[in-house]
N, CA, C and O atoms as a printed pandas DataFrame, in Angstrom:
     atom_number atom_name residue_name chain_id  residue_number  x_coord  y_coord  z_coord
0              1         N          UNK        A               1   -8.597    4.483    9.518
1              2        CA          UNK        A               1   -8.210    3.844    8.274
2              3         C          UNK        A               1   -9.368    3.004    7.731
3              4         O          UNK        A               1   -9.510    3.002    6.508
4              5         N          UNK        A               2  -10.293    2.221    8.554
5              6        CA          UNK        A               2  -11.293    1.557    8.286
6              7         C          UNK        A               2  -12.141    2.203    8.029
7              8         O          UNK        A               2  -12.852    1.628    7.204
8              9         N          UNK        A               3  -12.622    3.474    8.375
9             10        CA          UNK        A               3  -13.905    3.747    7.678
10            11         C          UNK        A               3  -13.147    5.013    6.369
11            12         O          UNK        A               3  -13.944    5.601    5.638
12            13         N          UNK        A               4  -11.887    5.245    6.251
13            14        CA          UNK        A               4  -11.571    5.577    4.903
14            15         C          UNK        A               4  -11.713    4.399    3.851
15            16         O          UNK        A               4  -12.312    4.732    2.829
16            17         N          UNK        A               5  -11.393    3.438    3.891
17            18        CA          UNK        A               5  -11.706    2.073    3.270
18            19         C          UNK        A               5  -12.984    2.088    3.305
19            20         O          UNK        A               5  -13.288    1.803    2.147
20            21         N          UNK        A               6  -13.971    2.242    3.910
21            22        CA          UNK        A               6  -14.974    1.579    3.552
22            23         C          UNK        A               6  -15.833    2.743    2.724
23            24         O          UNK        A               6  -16.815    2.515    2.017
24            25         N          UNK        A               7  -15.302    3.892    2.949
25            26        CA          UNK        A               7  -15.845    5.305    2.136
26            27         C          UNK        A               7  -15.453    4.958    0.600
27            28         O          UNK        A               7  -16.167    5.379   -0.309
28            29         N          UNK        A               8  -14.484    4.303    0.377
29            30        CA          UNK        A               8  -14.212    4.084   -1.077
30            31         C          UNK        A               8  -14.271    2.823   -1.194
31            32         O          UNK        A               8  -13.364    2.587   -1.991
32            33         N          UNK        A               9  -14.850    1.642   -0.861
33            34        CA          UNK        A               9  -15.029    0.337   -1.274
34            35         C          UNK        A               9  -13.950   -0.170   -1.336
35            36         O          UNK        A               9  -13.716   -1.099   -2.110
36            37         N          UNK        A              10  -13.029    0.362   -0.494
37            38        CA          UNK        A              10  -11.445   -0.459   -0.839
38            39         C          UNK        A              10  -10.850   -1.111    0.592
39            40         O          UNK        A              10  -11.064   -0.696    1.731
40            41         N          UNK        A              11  -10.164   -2.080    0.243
41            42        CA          UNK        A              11   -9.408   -2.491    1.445
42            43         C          UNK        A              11   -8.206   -1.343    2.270
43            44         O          UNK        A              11   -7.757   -0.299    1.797
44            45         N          UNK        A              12   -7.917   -1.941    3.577
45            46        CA          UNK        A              12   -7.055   -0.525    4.145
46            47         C          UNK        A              12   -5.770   -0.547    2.991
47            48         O          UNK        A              12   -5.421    0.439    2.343
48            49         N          UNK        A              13   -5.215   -1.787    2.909
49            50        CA          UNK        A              13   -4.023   -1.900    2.224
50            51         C          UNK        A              13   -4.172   -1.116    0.976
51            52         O          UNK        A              13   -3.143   -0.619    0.519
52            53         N          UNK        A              14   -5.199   -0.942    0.406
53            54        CA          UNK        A              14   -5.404   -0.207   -0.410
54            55         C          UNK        A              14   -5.604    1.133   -0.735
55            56         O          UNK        A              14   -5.474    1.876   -1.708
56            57         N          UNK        A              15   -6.011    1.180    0.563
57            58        CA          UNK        A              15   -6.031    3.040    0.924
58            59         C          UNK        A              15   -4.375    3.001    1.186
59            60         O          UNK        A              15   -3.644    3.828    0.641
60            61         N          UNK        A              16   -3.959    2.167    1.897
61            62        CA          UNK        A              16   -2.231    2.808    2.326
62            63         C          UNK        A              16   -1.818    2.886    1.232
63            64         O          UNK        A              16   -1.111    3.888    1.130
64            65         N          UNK        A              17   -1.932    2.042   -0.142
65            66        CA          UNK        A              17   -1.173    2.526   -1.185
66            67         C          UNK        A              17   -1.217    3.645   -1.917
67            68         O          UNK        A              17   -0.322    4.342   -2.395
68            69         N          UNK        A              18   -2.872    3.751   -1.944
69            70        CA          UNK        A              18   -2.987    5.091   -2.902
70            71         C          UNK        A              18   -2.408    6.230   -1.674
71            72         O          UNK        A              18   -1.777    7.196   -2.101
72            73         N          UNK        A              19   -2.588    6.131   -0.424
73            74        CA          UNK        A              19   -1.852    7.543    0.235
74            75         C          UNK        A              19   -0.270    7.811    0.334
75            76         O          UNK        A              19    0.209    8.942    0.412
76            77         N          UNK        A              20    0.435    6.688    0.322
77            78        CA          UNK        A              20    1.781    6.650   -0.295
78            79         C          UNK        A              20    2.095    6.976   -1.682
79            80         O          UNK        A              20    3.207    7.368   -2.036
80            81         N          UNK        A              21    0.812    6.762   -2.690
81            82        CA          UNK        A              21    1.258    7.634   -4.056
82            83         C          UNK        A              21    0.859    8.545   -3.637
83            84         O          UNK        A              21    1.891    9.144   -3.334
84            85         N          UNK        A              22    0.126    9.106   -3.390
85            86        CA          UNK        A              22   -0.057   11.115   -2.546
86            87         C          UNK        A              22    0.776   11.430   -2.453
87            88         O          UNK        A              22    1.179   12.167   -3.353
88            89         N          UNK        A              23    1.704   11.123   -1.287
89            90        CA          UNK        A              23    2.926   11.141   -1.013
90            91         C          UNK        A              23    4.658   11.259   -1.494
91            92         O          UNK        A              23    5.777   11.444   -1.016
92            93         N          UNK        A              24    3.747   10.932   -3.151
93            94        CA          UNK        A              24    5.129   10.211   -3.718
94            95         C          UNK        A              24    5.602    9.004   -3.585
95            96         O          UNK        A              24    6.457    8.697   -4.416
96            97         N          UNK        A              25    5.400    8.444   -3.028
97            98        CA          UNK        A              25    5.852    7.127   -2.843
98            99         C          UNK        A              25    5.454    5.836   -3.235
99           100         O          UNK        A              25    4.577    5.100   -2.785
100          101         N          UNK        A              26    6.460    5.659   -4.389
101          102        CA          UNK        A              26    5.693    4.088   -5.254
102          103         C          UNK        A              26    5.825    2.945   -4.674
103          104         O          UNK        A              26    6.945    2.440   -4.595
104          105         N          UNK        A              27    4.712    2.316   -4.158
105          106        CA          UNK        A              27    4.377    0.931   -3.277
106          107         C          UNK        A              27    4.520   -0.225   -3.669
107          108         O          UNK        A              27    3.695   -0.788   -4.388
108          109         N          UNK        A              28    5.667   -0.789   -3.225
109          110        CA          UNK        A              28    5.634   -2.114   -4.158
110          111         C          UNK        A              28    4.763   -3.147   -3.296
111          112         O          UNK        A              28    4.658   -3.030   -2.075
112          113         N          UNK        A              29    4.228   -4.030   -3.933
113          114        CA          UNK        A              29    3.531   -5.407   -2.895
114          115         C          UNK        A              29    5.172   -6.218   -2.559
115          116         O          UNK        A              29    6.277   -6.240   -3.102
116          117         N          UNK        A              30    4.468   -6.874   -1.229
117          118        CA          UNK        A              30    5.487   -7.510   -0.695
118          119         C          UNK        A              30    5.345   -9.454   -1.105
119          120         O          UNK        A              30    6.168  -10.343   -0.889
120          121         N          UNK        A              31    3.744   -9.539   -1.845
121          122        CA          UNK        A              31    3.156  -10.604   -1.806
122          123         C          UNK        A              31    3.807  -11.419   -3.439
123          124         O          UNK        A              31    3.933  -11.031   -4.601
124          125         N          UNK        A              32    4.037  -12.484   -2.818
125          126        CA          UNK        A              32    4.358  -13.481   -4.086
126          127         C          UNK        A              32    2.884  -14.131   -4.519
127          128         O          UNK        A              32    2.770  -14.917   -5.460
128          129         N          UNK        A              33    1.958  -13.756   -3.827
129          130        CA          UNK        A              33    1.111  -14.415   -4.125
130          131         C          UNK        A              33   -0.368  -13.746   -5.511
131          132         O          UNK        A              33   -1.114  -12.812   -5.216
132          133         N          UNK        A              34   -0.419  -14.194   -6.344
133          134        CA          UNK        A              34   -1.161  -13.484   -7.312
134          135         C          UNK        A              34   -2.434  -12.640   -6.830
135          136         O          UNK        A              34   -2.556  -11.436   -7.051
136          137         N          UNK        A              35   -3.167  -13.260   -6.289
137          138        CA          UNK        A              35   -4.359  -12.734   -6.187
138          139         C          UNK        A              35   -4.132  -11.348   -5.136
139          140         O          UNK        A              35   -4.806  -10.329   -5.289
140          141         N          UNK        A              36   -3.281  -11.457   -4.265
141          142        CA          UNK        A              36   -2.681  -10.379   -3.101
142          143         C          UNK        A              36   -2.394   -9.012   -4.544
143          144         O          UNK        A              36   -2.989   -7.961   -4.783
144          145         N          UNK        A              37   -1.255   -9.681   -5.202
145          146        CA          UNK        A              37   -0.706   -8.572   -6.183
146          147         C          UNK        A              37   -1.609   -7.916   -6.836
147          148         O          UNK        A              37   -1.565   -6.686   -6.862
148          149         N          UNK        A              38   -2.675   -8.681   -7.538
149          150        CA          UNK        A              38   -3.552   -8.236   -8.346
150          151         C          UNK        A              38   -4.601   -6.950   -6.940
151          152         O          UNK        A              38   -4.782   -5.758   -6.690
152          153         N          UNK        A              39   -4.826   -7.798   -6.647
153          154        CA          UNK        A              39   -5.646   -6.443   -5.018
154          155         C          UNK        A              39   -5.035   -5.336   -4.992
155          156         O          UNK        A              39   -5.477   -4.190   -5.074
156          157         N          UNK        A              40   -3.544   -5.886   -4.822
157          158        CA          UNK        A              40   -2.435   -3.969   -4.567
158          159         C          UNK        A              40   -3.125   -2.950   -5.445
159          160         O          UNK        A              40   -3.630   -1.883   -5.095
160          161         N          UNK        A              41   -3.029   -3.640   -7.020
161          162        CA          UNK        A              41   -2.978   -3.088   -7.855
162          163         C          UNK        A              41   -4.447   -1.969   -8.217
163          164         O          UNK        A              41   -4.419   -0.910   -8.844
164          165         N          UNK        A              42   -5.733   -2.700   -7.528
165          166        CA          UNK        A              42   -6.612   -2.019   -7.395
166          167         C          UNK        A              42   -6.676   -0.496   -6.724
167          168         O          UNK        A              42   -7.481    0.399   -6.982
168          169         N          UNK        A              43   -5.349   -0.489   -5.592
169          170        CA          UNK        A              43   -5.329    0.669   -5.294
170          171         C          UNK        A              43   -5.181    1.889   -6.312
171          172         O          UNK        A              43   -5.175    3.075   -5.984
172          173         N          UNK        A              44   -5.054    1.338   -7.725
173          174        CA          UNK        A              44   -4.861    2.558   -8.598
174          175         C          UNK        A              44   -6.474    2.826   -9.137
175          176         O          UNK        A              44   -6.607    3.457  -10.185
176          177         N          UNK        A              45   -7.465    2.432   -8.546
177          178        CA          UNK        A              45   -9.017    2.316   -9.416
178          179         C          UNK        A              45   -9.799    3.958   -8.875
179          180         O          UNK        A              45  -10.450    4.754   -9.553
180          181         N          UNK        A              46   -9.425    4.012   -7.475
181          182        CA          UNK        A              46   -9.983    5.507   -6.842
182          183         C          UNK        A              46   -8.921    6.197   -6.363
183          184         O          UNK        A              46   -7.955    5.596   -5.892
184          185         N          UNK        A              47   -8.977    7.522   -6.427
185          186        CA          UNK        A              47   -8.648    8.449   -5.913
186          187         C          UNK        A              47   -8.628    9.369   -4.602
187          188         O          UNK        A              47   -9.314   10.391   -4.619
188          189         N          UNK        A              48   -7.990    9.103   -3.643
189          190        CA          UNK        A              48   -8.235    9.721   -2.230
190          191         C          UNK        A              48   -8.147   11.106   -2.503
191          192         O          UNK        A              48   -7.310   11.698   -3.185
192          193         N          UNK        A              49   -9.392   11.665   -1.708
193          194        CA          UNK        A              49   -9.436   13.148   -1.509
194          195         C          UNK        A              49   -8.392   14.204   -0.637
195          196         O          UNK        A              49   -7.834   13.669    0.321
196          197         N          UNK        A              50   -8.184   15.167   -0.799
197          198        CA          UNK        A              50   -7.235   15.682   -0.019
198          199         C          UNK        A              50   -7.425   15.725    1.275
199          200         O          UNK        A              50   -6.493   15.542    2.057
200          201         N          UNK        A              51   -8.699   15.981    1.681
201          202        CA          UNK        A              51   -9.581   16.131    3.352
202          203         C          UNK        A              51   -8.634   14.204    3.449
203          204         O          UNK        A              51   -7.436   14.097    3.710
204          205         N          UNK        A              52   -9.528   13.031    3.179
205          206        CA          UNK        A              52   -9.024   12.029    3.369
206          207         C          UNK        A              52   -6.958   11.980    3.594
207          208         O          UNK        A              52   -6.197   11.943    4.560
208          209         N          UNK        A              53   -6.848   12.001    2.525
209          210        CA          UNK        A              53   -5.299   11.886    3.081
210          211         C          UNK        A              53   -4.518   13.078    4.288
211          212         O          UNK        A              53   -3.491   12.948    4.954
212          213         N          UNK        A              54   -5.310   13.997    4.218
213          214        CA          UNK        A              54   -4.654   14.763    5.424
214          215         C          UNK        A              54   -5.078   14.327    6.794
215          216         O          UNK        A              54   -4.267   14.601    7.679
216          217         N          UNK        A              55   -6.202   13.690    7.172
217          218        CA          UNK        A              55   -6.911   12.898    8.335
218          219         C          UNK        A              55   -5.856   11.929    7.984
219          220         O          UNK        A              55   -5.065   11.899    8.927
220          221         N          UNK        A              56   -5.393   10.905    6.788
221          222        CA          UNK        A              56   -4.576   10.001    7.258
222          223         C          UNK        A              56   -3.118   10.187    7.628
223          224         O          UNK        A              56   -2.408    9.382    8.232
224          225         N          UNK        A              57   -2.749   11.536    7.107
225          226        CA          UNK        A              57   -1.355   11.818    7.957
226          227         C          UNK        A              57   -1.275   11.827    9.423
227          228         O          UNK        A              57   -0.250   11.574   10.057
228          229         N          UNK        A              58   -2.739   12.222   10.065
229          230        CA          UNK        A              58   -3.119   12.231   11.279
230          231         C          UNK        A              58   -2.877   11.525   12.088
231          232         O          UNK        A              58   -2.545   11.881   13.219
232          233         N          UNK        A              59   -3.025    9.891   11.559
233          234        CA          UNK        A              59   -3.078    8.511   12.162
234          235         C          UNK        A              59   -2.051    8.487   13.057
235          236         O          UNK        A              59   -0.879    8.560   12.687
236          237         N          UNK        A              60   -2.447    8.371   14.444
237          238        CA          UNK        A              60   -1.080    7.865   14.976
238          239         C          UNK        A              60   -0.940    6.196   14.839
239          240         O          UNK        A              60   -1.884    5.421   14.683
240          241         N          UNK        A              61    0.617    5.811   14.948
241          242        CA          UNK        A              61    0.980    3.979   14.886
242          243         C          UNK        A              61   -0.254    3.030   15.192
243          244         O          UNK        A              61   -0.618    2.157   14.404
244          245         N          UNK        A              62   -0.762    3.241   16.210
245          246        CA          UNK        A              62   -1.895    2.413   16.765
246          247         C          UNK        A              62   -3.156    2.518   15.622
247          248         O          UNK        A              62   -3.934    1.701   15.130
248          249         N          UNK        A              63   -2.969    3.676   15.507
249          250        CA          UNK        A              63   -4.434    3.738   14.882
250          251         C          UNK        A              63   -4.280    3.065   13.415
251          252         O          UNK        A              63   -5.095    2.271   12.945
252          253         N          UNK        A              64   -3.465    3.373   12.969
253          254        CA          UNK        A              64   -2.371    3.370   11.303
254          255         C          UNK        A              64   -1.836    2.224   11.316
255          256         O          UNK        A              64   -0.941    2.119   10.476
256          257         N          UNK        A              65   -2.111    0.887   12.228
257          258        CA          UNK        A              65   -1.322   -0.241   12.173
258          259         C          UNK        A              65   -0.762   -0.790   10.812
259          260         O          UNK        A              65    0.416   -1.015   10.532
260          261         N          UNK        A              66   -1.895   -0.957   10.020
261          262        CA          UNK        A              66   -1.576   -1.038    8.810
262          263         C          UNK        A              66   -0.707   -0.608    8.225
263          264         O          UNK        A              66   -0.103   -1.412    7.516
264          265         N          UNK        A              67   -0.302    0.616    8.235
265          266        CA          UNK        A              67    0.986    1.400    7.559
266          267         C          UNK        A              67    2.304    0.654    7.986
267          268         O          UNK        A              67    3.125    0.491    7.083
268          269         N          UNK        A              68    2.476    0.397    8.660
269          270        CA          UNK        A              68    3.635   -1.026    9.371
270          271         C          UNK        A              68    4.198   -1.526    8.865
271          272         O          UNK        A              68    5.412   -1.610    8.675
272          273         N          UNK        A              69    2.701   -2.306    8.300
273          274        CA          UNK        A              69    3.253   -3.898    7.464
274          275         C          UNK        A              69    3.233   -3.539    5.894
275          276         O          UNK        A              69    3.151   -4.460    5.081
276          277         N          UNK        A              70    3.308   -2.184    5.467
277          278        CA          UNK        A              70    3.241   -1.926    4.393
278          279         C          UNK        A              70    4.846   -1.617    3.891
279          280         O          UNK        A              70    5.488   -0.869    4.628
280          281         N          UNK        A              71    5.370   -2.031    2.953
281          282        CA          UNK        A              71    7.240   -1.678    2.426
282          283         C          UNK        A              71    6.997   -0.750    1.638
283          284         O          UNK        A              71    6.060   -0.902    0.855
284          285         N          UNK        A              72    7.837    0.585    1.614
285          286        CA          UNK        A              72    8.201    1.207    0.411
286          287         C          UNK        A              72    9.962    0.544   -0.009
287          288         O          UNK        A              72   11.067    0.771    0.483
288          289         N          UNK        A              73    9.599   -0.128   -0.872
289          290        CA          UNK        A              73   10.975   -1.439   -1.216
290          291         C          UNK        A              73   11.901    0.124   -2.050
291          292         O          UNK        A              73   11.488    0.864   -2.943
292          293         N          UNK        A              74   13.323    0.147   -1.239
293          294        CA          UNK        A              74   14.271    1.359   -1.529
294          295         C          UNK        A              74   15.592    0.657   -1.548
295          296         O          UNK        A              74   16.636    1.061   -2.060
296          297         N          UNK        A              75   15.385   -0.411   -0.936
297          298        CA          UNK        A              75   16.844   -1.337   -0.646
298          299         C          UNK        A              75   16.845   -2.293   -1.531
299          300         O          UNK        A              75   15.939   -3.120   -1.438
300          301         N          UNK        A              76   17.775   -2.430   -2.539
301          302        CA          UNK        A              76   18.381   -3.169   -3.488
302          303         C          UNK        A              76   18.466   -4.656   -3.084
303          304         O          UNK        A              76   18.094   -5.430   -3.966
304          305         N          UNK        A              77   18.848   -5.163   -2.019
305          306        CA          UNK        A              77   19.397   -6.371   -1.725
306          307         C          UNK        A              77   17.840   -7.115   -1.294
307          308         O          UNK        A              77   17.479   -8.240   -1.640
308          309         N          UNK        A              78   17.196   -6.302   -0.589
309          310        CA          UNK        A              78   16.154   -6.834   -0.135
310          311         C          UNK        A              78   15.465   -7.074   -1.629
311          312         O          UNK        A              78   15.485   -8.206   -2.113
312          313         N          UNK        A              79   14.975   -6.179   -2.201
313          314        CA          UNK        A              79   14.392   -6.043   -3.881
314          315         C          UNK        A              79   14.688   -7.138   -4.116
315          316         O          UNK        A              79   13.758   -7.772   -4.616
316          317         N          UNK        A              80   15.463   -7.604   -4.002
317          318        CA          UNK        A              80   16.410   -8.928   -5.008
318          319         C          UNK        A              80   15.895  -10.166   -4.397
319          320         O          UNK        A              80   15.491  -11.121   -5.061
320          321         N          UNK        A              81   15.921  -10.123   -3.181
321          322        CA          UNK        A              81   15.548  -11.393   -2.230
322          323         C          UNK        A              81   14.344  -11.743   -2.560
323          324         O          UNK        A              81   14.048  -12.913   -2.807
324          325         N          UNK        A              82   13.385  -10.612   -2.606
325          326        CA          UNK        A              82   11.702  -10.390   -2.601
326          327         C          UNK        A              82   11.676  -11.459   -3.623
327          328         O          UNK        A              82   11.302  -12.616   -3.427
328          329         N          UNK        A              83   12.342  -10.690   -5.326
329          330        CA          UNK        A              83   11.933  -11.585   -6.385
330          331         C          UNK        A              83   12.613  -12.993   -6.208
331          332         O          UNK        A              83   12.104  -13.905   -6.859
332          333         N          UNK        A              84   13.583  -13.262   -5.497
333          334        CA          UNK        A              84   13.889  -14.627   -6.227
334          335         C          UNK        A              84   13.112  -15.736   -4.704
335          336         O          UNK        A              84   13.110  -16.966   -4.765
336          337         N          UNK        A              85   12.532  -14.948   -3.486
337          338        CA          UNK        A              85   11.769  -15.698   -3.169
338          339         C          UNK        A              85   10.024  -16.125   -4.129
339          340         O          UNK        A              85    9.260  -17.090   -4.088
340          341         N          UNK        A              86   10.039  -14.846   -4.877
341          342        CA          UNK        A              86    8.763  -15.083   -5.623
342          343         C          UNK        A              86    8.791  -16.093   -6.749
343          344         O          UNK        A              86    7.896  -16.471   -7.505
344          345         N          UNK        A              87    9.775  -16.350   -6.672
345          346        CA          UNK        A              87   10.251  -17.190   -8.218
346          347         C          UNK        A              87   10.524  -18.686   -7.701
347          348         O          UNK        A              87   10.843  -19.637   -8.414
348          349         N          UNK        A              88   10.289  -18.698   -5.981
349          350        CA          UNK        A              88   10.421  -20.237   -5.720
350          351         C          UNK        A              88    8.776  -20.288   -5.206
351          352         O          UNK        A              88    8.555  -21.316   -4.566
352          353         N          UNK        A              89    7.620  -19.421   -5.349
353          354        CA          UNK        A              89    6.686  -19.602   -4.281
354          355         C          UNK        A              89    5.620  -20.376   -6.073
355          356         O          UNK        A              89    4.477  -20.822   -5.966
């Protein structure tokens, strides 16, 4: 995951997002915090190659830690919690 990040000047979190849009899967940030959100959002600046995202399907847990701590937010109640903790931070 680290040297896919560093092949595109991006953070891992940032590679996990753009390979979850590969995927289909729209990434929400989990961060109330601006400058975090604004970073997510960079994951839309490059484009992962297909060679790249098929090496990252590869990743096993250990290697892929990152993918972990990453949410694809699908649950309503949680959604809800997220924003109205963001709205006290």
């Amino acid at each position: 995951l680290m040297a896919v990040a560093a092949k595109y000047g991006a953070s891992p979190v940032q590679v996990a997002f753009q390979w979850m849009v590969k995927k289909g899967v729209t990434p929400v940030t989990g961060s109330c915090n601006e400058a975090h959100a604004k970073d997510d959002l960079e994951s839309f600046n490059f484009d992962l190659s297909s060679a790249d995202v098929a090496y990252l399907d590869t990743l096993t847990a250990g290697e892929a830690a990152i993918f972990g701590s990453i949410r694809a937010i699908t649950h309503r109640k949680y959604f809800s919690s997220l924003l109205a903790g963001c709205e006290n931070a």
